[in-house]
PDB file of C-alpha atoms in Angstrom:
ATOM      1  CA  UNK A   1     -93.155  32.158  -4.590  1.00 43.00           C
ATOM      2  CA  UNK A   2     -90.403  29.783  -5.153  1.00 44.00           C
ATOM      3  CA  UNK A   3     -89.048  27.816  -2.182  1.00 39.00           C
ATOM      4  CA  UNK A   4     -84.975  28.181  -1.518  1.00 43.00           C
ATOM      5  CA  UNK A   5     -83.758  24.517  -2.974  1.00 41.00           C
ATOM      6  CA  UNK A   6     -81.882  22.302   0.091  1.00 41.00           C
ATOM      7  CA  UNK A   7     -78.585  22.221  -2.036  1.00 39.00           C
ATOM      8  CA  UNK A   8     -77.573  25.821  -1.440  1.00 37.00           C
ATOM      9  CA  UNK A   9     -77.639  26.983   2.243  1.00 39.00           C
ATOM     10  CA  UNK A  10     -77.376  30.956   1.860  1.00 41.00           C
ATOM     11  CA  UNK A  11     -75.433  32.479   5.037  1.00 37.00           C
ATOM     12  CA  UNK A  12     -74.993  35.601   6.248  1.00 40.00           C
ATOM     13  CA  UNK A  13     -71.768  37.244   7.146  1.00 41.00           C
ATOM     14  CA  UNK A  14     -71.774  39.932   9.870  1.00 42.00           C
ATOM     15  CA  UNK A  15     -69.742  41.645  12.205  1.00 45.00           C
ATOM     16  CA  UNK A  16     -70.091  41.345  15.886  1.00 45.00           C
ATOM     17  CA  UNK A  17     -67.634  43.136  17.983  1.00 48.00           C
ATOM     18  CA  UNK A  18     -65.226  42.940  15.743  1.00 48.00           C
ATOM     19  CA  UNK A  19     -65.246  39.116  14.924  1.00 48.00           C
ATOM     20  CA  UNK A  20     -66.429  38.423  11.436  1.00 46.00           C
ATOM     21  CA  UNK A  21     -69.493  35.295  11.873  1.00 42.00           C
ATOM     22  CA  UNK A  22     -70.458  33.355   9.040  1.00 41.00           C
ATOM     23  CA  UNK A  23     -74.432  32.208  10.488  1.00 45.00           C
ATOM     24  CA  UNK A  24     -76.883  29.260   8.750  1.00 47.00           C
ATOM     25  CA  UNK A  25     -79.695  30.945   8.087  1.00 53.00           C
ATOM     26  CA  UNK A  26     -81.386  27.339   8.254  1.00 51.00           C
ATOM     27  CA  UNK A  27     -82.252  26.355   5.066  1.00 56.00           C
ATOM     28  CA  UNK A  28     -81.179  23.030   5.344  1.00 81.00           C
ATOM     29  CA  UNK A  29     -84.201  21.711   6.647  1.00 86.00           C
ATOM     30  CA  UNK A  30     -86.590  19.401   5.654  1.00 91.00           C
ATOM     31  CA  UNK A  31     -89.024  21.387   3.913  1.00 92.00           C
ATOM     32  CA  UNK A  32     -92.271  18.382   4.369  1.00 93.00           C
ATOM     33  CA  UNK A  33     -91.655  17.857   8.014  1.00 95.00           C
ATOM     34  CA  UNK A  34     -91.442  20.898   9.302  1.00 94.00           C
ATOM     35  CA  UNK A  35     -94.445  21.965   7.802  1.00 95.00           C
ATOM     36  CA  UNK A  36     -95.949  19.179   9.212  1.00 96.00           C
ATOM     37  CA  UNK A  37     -94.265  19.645  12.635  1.00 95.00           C
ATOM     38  CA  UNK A  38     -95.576  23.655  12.341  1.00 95.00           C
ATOM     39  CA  UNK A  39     -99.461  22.412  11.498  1.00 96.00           C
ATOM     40  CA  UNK A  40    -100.018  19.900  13.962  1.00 96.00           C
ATOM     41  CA  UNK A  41     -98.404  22.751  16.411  1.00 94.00           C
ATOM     42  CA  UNK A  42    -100.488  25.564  15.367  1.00 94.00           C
ATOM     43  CA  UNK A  43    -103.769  23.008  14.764  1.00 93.00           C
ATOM     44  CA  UNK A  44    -103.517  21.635  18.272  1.00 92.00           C
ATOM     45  CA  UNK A  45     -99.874  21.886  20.509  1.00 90.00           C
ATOM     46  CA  UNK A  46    -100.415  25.387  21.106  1.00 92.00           C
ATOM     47  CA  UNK A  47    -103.875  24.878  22.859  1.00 90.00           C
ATOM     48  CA  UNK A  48    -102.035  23.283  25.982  1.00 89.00           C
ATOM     49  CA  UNK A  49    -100.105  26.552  26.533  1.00 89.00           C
ATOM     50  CA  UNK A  50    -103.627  28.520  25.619  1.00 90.00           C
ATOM     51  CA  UNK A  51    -105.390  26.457  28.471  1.00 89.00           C
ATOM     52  CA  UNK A  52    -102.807  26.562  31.344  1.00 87.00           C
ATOM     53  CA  UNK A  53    -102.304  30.360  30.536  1.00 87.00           C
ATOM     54  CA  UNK A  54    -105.943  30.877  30.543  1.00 88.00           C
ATOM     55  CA  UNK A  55    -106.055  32.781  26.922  1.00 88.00           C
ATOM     56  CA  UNK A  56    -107.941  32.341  23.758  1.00 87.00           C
ATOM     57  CA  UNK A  57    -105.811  31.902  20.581  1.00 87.00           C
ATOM     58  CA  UNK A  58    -107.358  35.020  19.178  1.00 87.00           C
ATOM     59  CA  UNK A  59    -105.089  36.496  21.425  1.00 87.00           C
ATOM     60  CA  UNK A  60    -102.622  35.503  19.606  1.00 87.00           C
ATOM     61  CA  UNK A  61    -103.255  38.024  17.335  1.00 82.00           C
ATOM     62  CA  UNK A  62    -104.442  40.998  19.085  1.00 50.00           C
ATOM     63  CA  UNK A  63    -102.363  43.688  19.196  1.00 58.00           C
ATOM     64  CA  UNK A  64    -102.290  43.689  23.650  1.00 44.00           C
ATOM     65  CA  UNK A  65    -101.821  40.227  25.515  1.00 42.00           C
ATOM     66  CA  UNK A  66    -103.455  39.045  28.774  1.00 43.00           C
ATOM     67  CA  UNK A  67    -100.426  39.325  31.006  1.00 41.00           C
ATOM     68  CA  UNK A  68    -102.724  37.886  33.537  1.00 46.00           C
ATOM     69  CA  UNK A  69    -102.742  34.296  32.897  1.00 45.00           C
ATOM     70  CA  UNK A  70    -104.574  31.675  35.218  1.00 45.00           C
ATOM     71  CA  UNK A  71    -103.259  28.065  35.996  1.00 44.00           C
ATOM     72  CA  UNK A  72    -105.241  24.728  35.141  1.00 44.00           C
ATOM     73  CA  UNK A  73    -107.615  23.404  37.366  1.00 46.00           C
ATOM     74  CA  UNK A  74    -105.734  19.921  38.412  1.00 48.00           C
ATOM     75  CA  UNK A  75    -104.022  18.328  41.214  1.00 49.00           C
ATOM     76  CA  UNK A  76    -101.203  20.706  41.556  1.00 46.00           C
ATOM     77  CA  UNK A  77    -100.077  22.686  44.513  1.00 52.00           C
ATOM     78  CA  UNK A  78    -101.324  26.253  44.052  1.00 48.00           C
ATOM     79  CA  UNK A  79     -97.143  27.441  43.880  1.00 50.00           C
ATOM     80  CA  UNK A  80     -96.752  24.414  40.808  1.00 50.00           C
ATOM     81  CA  UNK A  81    -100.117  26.284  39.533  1.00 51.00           C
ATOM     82  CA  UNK A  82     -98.800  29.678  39.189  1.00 50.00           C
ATOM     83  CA  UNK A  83     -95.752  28.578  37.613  1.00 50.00           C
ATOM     84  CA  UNK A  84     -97.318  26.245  34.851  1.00 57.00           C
ATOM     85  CA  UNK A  85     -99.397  29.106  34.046  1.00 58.00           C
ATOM     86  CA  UNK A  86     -96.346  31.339  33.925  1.00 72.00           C
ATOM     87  CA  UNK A  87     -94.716  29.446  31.683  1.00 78.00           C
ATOM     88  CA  UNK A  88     -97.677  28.716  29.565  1.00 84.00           C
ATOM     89  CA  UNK A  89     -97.915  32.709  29.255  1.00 88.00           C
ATOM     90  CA  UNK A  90     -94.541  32.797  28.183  1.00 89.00           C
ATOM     91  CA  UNK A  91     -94.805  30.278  26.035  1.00 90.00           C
ATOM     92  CA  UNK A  92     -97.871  32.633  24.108  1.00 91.00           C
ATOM     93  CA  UNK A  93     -95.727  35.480  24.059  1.00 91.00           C
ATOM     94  CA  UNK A  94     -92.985  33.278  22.109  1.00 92.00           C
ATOM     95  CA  UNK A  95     -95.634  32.166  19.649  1.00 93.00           C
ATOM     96  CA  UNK A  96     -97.249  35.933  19.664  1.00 94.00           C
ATOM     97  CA  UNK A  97     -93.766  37.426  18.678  1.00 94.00           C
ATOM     98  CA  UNK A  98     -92.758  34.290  16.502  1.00 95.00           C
ATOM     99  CA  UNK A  99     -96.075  35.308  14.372  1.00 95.00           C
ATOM    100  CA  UNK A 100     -95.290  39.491  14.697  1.00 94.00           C
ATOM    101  CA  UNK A 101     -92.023  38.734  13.464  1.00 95.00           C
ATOM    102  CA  UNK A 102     -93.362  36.811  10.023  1.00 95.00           C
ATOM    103  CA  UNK A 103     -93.419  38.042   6.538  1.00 95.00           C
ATOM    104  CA  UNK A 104     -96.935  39.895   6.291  1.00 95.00           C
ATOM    105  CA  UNK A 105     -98.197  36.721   3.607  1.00 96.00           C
ATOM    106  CA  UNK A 106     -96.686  34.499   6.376  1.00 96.00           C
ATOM    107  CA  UNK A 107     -98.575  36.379   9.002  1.00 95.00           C
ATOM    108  CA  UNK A 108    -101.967  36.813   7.116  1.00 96.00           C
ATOM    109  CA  UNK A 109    -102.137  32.789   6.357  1.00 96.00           C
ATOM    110  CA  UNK A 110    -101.687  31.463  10.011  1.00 96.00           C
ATOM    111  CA  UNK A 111    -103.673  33.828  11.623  1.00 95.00           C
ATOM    112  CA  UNK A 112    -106.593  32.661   8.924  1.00 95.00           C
ATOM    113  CA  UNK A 113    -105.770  29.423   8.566  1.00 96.00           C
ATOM    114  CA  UNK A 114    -104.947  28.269  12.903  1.00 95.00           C
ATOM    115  CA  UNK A 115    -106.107  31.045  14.407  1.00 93.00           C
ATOM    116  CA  UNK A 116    -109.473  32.350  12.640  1.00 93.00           C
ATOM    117  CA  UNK A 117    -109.930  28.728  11.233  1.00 93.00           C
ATOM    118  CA  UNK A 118    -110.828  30.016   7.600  1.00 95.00           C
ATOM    119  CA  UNK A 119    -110.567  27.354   4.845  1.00 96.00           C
ATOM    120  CA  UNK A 120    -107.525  26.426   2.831  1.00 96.00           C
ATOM    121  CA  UNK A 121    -109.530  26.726   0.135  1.00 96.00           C
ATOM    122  CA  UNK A 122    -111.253  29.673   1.179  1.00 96.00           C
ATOM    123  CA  UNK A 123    -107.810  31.081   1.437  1.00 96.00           C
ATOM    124  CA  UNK A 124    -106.696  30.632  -1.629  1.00 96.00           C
ATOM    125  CA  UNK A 125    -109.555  32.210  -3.493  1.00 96.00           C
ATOM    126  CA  UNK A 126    -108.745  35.395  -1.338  1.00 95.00           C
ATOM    127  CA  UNK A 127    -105.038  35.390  -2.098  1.00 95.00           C
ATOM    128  CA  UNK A 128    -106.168  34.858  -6.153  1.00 95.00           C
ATOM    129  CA  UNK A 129    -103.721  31.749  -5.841  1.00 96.00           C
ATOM    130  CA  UNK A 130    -104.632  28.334  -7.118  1.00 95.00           C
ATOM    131  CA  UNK A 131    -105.109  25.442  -4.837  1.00 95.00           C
ATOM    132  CA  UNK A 132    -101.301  23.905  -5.639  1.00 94.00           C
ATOM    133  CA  UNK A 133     -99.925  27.214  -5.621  1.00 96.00           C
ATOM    134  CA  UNK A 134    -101.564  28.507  -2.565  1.00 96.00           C
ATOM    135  CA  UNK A 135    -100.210  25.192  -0.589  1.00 96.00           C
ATOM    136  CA  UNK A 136     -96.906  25.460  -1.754  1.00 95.00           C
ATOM    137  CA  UNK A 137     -97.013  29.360  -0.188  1.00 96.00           C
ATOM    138  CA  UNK A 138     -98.468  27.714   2.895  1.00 97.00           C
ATOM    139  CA  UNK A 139     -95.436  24.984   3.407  1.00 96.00           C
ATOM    140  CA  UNK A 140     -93.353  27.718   2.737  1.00 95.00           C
ATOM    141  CA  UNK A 141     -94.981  29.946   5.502  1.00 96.00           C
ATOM    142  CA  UNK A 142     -95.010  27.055   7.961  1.00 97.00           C
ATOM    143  CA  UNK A 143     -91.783  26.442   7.822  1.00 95.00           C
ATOM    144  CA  UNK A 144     -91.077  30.240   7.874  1.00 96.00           C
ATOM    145  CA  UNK A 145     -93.043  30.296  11.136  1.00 96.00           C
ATOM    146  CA  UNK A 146     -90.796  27.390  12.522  1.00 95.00           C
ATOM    147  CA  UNK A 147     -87.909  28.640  11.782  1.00 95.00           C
ATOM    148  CA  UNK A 148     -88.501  32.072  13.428  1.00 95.00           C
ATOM    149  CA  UNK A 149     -90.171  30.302  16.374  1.00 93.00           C
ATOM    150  CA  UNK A 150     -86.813  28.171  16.696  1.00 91.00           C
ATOM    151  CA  UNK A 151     -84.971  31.793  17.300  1.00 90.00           C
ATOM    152  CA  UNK A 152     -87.670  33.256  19.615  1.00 92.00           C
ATOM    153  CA  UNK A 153     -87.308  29.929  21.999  1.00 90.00           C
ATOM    154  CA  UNK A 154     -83.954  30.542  22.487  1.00 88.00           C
ATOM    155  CA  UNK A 155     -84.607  34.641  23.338  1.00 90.00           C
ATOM    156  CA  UNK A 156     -87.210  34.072  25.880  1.00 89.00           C
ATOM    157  CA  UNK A 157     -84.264  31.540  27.393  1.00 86.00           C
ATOM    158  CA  UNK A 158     -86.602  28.232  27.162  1.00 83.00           C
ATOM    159  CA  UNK A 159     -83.922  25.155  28.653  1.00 77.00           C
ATOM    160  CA  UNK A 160     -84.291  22.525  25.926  1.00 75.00           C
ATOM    161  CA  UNK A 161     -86.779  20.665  28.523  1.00 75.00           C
ATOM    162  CA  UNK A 162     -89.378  23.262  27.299  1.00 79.00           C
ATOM    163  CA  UNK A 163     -88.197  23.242  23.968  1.00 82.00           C
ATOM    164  CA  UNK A 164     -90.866  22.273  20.789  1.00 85.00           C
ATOM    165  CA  UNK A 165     -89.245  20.927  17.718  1.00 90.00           C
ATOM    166  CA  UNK A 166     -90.330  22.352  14.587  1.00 90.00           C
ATOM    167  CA  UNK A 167     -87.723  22.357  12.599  1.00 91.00           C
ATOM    168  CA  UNK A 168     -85.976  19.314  10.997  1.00 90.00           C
ATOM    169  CA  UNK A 169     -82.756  19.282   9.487  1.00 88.00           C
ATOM    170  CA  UNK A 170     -82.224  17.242   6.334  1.00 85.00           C
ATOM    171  CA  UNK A 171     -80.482  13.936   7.839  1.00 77.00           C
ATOM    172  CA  UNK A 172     -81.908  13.924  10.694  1.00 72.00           C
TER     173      UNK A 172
END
């Protein structure tokens, strides 16, 4: 699977009521660091949002979510409780929907990979890829994943307080 080169930004025209939009579809990015951005978030940012909502990243996957959600054990008033834990259960519905949303390959590699913890290597024997190839598919998912992420933030209406990075532009 070739990766899109930085140089030529595709774009998509469409129509929306009536006014023609020209849209980035992003692919001016920083291919290296947003990987690495989407790793360290899937190895270990997510499990703040897991705790606080009281959920297991295998539910992540799972076709129903806990909608039930419990706040952390800390120093908080029980009102500051229920709305960390809110948000925290939002914030697992954004990475849910992020990870519905992926190409199936995308899908089937971060749900082994950061949420079943199989091997990279293991991985790439079940794909029939070789090691190289297989973790140039993987950058390419990560980055997928950020991308799409970057879009879901914005539809479940996250103020850029709440916001987490992924992606990075070239230039930045």
């Amino acid at each position: 699977m070739a990766r899109p080169s930085n140089e030529s930004t595709p774009s998509i025209i469409a129509e929306e009521s009536g006014v023609v939009v020209q849209m980035d579809l992003g692919l001016g990015i920083d291919y290296n660091e947003t990987a690495k951005n989407a790793r360290k978030f899937l190895s270990k940012g997510i499990n703040k949002y897991l705790y606080k909502a009281g959920m297991h990243r295998n539910q992540l996957k799972s076709p129903t979510l806990n909608l039930a959600g419990s706040g952390s054990s800390g120093g908080n008033h029980a009102e500051d409780k229920i709305i960390n834990g809110m948000e925290a259960t939002r914030m697992c519905h954004c990475i849910k929907d992020t990870l519905e949303n992926c190409e199936p390959l995308t899908y089937r590699i971060i749900v082994a990979v950061y949420i079943e913890d199989i091997k990279d290597w293991q991985m790439a024997d079940k794909l029939c890829y070789s090691p190289s190839q297989y973790q140039n598919i993987k950058r390419t998912a990560l980055c997928e994943f950020a991308e799409r992420f970057e879009g879901f933030e914005t539809r479940y209406s996250f103020d850029h307080n709440d916001y987490v990075y992924l992606v990075k532009k070239i230039g930045e």
